[in-house]
PDB file of C-alpha atoms in Angstrom:
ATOM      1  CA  UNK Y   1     104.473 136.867  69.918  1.00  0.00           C
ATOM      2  CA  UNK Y   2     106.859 136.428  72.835  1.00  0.00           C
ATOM      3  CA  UNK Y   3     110.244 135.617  71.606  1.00  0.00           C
ATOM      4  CA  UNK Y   4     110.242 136.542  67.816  1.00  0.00           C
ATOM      5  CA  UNK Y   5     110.147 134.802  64.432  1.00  0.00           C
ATOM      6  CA  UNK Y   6     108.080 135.510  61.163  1.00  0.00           C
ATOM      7  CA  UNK Y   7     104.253 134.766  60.972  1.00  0.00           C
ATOM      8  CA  UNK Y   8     100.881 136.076  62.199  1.00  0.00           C
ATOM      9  CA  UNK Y   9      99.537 135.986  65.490  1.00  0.00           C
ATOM     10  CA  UNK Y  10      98.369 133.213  68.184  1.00  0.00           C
ATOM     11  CA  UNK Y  11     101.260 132.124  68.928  1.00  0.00           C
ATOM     12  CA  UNK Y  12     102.651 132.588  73.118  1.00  0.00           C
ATOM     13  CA  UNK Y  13     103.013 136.619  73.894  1.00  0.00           C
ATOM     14  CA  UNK Y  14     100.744 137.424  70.326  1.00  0.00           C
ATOM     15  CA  UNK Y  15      97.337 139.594  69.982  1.00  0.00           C
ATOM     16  CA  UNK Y  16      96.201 138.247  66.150  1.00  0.00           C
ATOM     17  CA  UNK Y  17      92.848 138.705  64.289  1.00  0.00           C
ATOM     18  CA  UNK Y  18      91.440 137.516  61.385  1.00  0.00           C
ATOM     19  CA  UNK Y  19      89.406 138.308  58.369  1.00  0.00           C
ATOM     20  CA  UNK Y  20      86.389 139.153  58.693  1.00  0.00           C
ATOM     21  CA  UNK Y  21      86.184 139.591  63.055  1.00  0.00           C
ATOM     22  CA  UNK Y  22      84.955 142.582  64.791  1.00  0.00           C
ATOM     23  CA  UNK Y  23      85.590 143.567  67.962  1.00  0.00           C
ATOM     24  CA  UNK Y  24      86.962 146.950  70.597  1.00  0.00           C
ATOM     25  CA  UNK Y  25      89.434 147.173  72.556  1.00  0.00           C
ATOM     26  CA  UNK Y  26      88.106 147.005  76.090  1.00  0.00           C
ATOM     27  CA  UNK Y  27      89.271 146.390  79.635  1.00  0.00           C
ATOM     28  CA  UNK Y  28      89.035 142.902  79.745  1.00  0.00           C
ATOM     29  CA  UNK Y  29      91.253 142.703  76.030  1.00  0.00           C
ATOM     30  CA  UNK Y  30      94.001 144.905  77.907  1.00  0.00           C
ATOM     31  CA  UNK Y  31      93.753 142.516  80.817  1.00  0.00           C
ATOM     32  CA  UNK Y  32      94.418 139.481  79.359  1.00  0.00           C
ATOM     33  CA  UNK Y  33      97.818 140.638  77.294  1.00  0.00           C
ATOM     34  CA  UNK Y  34     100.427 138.520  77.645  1.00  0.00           C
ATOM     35  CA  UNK Y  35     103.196 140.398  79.718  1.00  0.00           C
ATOM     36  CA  UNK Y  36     106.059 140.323  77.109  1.00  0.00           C
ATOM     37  CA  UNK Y  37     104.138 140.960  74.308  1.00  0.00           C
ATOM     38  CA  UNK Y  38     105.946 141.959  71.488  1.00  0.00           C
ATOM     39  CA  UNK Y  39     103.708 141.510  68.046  1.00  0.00           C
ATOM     40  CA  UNK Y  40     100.213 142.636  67.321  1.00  0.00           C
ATOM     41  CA  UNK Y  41      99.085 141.651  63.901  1.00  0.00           C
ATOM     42  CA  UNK Y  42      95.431 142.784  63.007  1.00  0.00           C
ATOM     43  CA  UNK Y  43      95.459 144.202  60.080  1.00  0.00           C
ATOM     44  CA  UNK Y  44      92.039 144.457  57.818  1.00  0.00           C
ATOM     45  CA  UNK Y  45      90.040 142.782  60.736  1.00  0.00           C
ATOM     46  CA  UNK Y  46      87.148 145.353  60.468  1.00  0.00           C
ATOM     47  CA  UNK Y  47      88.031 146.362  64.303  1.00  0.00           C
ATOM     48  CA  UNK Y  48      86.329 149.331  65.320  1.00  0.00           C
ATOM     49  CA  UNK Y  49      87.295 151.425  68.235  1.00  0.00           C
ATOM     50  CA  UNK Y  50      90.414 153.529  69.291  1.00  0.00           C
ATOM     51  CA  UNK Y  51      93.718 152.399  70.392  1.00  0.00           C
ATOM     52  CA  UNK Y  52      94.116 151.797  73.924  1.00  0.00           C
ATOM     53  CA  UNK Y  53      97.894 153.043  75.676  1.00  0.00           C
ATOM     54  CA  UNK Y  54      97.681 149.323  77.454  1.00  0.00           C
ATOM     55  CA  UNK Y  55      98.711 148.000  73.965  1.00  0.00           C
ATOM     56  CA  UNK Y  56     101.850 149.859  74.079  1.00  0.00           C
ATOM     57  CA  UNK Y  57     104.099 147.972  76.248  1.00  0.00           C
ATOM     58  CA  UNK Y  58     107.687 148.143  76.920  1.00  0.00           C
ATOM     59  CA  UNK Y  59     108.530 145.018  75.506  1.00  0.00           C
ATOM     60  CA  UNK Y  60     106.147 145.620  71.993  1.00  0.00           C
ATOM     61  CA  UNK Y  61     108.402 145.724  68.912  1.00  0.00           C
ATOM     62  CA  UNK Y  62     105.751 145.314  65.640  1.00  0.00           C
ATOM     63  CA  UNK Y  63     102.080 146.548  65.851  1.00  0.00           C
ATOM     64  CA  UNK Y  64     100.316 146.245  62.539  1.00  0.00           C
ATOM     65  CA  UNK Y  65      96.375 147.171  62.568  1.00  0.00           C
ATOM     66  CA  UNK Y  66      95.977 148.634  58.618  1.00  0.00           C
ATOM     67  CA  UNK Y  67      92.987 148.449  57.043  1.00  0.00           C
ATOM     68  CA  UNK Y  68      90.520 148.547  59.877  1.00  0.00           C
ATOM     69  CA  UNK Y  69      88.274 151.079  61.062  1.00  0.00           C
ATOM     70  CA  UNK Y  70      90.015 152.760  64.055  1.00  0.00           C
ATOM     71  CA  UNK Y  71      89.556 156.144  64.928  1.00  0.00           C
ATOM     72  CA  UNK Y  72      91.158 158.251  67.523  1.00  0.00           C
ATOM     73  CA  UNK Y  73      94.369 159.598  69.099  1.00  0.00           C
ATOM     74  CA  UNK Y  74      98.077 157.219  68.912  1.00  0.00           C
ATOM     75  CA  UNK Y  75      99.185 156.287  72.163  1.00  0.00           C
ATOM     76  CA  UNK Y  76     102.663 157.056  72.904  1.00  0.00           C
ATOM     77  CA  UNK Y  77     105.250 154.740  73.380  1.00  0.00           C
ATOM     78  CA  UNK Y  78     107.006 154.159  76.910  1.00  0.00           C
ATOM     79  CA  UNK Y  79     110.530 155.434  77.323  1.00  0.00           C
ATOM     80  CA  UNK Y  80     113.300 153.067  75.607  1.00  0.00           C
ATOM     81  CA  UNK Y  81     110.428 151.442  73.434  1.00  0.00           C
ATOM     82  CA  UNK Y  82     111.872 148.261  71.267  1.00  0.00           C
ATOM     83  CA  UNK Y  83     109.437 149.377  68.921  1.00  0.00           C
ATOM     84  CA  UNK Y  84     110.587 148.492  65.026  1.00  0.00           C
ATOM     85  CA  UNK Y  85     107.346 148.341  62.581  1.00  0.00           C
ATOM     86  CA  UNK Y  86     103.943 150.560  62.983  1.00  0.00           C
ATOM     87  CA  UNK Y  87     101.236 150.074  60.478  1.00  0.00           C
ATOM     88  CA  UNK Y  88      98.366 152.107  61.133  1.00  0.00           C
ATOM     89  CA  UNK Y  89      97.197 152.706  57.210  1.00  0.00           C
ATOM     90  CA  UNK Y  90      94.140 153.477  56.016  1.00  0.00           C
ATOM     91  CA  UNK Y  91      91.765 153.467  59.168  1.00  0.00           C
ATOM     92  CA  UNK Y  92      88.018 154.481  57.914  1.00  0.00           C
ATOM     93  CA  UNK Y  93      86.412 154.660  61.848  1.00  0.00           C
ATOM     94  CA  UNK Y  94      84.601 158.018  62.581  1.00  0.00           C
ATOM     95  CA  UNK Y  95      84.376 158.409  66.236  1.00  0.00           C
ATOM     96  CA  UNK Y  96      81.062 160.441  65.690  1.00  0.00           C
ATOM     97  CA  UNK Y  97      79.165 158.244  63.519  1.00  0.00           C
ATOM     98  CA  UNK Y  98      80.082 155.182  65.483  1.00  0.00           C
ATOM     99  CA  UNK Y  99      79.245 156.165  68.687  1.00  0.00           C
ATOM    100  CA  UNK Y 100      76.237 157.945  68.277  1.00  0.00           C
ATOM    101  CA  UNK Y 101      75.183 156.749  64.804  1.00  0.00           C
ATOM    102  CA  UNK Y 102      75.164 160.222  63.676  1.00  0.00           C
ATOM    103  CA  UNK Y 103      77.443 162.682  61.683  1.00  0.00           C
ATOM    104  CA  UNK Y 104      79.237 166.313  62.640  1.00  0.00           C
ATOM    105  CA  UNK Y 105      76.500 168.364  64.136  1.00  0.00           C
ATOM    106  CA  UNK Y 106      77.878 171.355  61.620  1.00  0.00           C
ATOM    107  CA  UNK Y 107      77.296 168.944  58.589  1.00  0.00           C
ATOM    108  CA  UNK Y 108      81.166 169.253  57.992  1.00  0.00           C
ATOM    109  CA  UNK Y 109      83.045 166.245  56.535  1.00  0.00           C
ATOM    110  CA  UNK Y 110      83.736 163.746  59.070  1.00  0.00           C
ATOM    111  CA  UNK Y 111      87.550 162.879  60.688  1.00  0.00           C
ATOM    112  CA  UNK Y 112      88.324 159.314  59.504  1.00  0.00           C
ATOM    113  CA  UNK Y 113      90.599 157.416  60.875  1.00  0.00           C
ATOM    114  CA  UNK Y 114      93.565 158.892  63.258  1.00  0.00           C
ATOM    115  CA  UNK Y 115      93.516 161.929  64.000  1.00  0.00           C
ATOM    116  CA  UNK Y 116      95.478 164.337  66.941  1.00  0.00           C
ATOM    117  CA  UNK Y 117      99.354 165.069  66.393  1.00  0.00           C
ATOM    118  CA  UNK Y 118     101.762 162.278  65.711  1.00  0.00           C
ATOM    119  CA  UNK Y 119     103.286 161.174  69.738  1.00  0.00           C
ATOM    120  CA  UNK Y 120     106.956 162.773  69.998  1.00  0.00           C
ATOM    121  CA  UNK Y 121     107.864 159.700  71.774  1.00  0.00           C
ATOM    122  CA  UNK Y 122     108.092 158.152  68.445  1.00  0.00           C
ATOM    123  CA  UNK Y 123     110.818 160.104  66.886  1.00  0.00           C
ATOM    124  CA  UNK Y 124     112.680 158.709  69.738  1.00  0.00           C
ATOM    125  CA  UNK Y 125     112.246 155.156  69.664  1.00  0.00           C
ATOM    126  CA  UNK Y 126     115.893 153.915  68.934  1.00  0.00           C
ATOM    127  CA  UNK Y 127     115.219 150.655  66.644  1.00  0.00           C
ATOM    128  CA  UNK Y 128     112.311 152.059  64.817  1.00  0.00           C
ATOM    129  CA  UNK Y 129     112.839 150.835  61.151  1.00  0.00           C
ATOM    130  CA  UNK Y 130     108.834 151.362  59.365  1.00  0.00           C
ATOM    131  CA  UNK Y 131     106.050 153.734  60.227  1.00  0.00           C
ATOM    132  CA  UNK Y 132     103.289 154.093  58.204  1.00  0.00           C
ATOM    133  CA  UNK Y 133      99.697 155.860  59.029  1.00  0.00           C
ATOM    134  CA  UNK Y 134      98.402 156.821  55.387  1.00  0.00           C
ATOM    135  CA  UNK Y 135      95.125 157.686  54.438  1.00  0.00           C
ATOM    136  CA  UNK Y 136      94.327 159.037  57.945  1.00  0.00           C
ATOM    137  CA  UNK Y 137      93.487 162.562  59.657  1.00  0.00           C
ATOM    138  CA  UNK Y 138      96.559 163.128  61.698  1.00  0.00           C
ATOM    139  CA  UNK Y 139      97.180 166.883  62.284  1.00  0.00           C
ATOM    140  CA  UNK Y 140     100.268 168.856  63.752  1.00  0.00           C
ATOM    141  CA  UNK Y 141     103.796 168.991  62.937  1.00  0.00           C
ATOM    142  CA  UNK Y 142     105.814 166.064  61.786  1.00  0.00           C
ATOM    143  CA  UNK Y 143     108.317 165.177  64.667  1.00  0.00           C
ATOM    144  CA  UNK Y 144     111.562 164.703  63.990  1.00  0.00           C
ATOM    145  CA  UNK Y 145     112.323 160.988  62.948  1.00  0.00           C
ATOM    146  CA  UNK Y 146     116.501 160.851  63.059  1.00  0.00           C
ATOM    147  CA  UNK Y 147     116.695 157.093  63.539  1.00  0.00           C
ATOM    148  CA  UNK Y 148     119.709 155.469  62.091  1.00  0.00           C
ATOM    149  CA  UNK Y 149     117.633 152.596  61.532  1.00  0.00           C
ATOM    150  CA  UNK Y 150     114.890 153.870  59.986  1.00  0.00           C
ATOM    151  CA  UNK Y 151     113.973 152.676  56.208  1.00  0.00           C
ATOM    152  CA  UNK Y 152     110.365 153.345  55.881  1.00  0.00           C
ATOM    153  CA  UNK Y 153     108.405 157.039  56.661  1.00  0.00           C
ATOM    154  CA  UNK Y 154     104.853 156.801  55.115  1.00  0.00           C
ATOM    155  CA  UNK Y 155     102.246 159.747  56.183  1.00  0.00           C
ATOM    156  CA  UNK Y 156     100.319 160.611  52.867  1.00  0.00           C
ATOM    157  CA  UNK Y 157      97.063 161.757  53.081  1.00  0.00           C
ATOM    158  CA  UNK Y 158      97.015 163.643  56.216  1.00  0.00           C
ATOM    159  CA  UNK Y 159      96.554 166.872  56.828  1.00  0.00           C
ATOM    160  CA  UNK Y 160      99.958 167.604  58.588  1.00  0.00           C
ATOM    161  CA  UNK Y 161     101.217 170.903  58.589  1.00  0.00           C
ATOM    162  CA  UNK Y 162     104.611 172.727  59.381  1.00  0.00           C
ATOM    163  CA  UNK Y 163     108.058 171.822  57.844  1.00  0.00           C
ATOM    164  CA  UNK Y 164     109.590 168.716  56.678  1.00  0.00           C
ATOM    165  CA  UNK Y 165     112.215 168.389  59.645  1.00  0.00           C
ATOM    166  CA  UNK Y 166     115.703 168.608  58.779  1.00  0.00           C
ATOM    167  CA  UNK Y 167     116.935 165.446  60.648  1.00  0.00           C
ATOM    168  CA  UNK Y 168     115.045 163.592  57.673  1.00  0.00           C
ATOM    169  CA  UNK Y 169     118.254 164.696  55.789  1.00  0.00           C
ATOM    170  CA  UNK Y 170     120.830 161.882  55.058  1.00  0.00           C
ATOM    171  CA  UNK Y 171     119.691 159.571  57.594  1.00  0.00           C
ATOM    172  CA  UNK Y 172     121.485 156.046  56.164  1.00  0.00           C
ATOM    173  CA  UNK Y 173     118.676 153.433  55.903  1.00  0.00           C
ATOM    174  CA  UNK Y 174     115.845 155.431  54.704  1.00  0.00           C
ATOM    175  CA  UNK Y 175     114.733 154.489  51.673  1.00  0.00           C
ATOM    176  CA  UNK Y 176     110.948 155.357  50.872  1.00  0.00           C
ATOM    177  CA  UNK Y 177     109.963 159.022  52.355  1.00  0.00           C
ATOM    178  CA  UNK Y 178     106.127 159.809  51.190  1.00  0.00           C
ATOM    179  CA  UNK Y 179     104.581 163.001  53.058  1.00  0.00           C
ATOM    180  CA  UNK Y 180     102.382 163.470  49.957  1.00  0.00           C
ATOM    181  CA  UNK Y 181      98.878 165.569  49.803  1.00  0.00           C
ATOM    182  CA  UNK Y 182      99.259 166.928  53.103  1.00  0.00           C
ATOM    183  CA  UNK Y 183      99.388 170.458  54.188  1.00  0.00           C
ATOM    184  CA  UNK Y 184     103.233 171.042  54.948  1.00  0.00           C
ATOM    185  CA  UNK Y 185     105.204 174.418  53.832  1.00  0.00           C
ATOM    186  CA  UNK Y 186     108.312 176.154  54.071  1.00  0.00           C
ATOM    187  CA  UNK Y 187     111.102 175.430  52.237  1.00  0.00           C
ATOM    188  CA  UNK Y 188     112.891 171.789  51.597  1.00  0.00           C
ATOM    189  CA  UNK Y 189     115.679 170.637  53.472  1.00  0.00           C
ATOM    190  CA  UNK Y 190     118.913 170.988  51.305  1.00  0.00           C
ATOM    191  CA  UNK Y 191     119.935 167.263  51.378  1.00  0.00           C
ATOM    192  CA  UNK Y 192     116.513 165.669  51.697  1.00  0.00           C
ATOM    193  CA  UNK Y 193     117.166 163.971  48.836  1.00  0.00           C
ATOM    194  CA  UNK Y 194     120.918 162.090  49.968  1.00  0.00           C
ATOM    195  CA  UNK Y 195     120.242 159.359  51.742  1.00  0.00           C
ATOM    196  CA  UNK Y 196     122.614 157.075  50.647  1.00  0.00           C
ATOM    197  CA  UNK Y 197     120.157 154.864  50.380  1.00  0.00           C
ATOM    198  CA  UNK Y 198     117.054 156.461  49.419  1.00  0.00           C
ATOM    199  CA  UNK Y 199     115.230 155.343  46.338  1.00  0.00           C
ATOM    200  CA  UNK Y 200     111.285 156.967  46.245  1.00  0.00           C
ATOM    201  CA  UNK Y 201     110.400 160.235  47.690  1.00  0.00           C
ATOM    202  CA  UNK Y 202     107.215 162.027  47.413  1.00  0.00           C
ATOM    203  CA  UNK Y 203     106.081 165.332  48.703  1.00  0.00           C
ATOM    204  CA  UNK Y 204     103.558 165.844  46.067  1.00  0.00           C
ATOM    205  CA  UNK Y 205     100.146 168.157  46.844  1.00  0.00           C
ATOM    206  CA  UNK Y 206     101.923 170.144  49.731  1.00  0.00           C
ATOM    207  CA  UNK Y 207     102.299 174.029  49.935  1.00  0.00           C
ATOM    208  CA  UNK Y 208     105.999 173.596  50.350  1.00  0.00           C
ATOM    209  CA  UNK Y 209     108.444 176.867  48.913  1.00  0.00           C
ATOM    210  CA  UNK Y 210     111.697 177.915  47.768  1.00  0.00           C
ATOM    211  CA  UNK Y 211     114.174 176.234  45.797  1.00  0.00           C
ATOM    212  CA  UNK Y 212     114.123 171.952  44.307  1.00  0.00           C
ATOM    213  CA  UNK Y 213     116.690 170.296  46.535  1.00  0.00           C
ATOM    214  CA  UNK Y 214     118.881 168.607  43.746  1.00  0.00           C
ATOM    215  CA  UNK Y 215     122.186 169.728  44.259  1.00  0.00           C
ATOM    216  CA  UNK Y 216     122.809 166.564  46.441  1.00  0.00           C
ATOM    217  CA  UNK Y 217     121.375 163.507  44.918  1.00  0.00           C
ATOM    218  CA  UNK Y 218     121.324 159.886  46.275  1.00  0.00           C
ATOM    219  CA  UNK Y 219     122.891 157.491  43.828  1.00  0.00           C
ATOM    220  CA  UNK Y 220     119.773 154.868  44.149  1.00  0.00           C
ATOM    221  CA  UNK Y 221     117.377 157.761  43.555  1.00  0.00           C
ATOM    222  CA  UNK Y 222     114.838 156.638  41.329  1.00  0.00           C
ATOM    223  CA  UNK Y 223     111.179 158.110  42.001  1.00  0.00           C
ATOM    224  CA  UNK Y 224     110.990 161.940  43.395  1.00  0.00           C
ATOM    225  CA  UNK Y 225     107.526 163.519  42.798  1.00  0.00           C
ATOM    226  CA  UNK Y 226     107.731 167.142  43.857  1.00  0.00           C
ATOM    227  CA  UNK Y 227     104.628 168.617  41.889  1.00  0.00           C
ATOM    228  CA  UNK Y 228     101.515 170.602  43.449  1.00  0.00           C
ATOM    229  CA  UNK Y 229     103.974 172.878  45.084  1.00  0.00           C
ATOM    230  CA  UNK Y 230     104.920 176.035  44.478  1.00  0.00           C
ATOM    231  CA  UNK Y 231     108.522 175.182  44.071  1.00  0.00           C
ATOM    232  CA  UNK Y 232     111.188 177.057  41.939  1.00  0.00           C
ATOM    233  CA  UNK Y 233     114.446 176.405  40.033  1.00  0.00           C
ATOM    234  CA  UNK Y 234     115.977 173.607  38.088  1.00  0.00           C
ATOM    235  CA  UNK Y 235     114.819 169.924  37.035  1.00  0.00           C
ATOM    236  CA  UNK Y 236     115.814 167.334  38.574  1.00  0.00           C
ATOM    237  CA  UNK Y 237     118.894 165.698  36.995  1.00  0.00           C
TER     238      UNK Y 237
END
């Protein structure tokens, strides 16, 4: 979409799909994007294939493609991206069986979706307000997401290791944090659970240590699912 508004795609400066298409990103697709494209909505299209950097513009500012069957590393974004909303949950492509019709030549279970470490580049994206990649395979340390405008962080079922980052602490807008059933440890940031206007957090199924961060509690705190940790002292008030 090139200047804005609600709705799906088709419309000038849009990349849309819909139900039941399949397709790749090739050459000619990156070709023919419009040059101030800033909406991709594709989400539970049954496209196959990995994301190409060509659909990460400078001017891009929502790109939603859950529910498909993409596989492969995220792009980065460009330097001052506009971006606001990425949706890349629940991807079910496996970049072995598709290409080559086969499975893991060691028989072990195959990398669905996403996988690689989350881009840097999108901690830094100044107007970022929703990620979400659940149900994926991305590895590495989580980066550390400080926007001001950020209200939605959603990374559960990953296999992300490493510490939740302290700049999570606080931050204004966020509202739902879930790094749940991942592989993250250390301890928990003191005031992780603040946010003035945070309301569900889960960091369930982690291997995350030391003390339950409840001395400073958000006032619209109403879900917090710590358990499958090996966390110590007092219940939540």
């Amino acid at each position: 979409r090139g200047d804005g508004g609600d709705g799906g795609g088709g419309g000038n400066g849009s990349v849309g799909g819909e139900g039941g298409r399949s397709g790749i990103f090739t050459a000619a697709v990156c070709a023919a994007l419009p040059p101030r494209l800033q909406s991709v909505r594709m989400g539970s299209t049954a496209i196959t294939g990995m994301l190409p950097p060509c659909l990460f513009t400078s001017t891009l500012r929502e790109l939603q493609v859950q529910e498909n069957k993409l596989y492969g590393a995220l792009p980065p974004l460009p330097a001052g991206s506009p971006m606001r909303i990425m949706v890349f949950d629940n991807q079910t492509g496996d970049a072995a069986s598709l290409t080559t019709g086969g499975g893991n030549a060691l028989g072990a279970p195959p990398q669905l979706g996403l996988t690689g470490s989350i881009p840097g580049s999108y901690a830094m994206a100044p107007q970022l307000t929703l990620f979400s990649a659940s149900r994926n395979s991305l590895s590495g340390q989580l980066p550390s997401f400080d926007q001001q405008t950020l209200n939605v962080l959603r990374l559960n079922d990953n296999v992300l290791k490493g510490t939740v980052p302290a700049s999570l602490s606080g931050l204004p807008a966020l509202d739902a944090l879930d790094l749940s059933h991942n592989a993250l440890s250390g301890t928990l940031p003191d005031d992780i659970l603040s946010g003035a206007n945070m309301r569900d957090v889960s960091f369930r199924d982690n291997s995350l240590t030391g003390w339950v961060p409840g001395a400073k509690l958000g006032k619209f705190v109403r879900y917090v699912d710590l358990s499958e940790n090996l966390l110590s002292g007092e219940a939540l008030p």
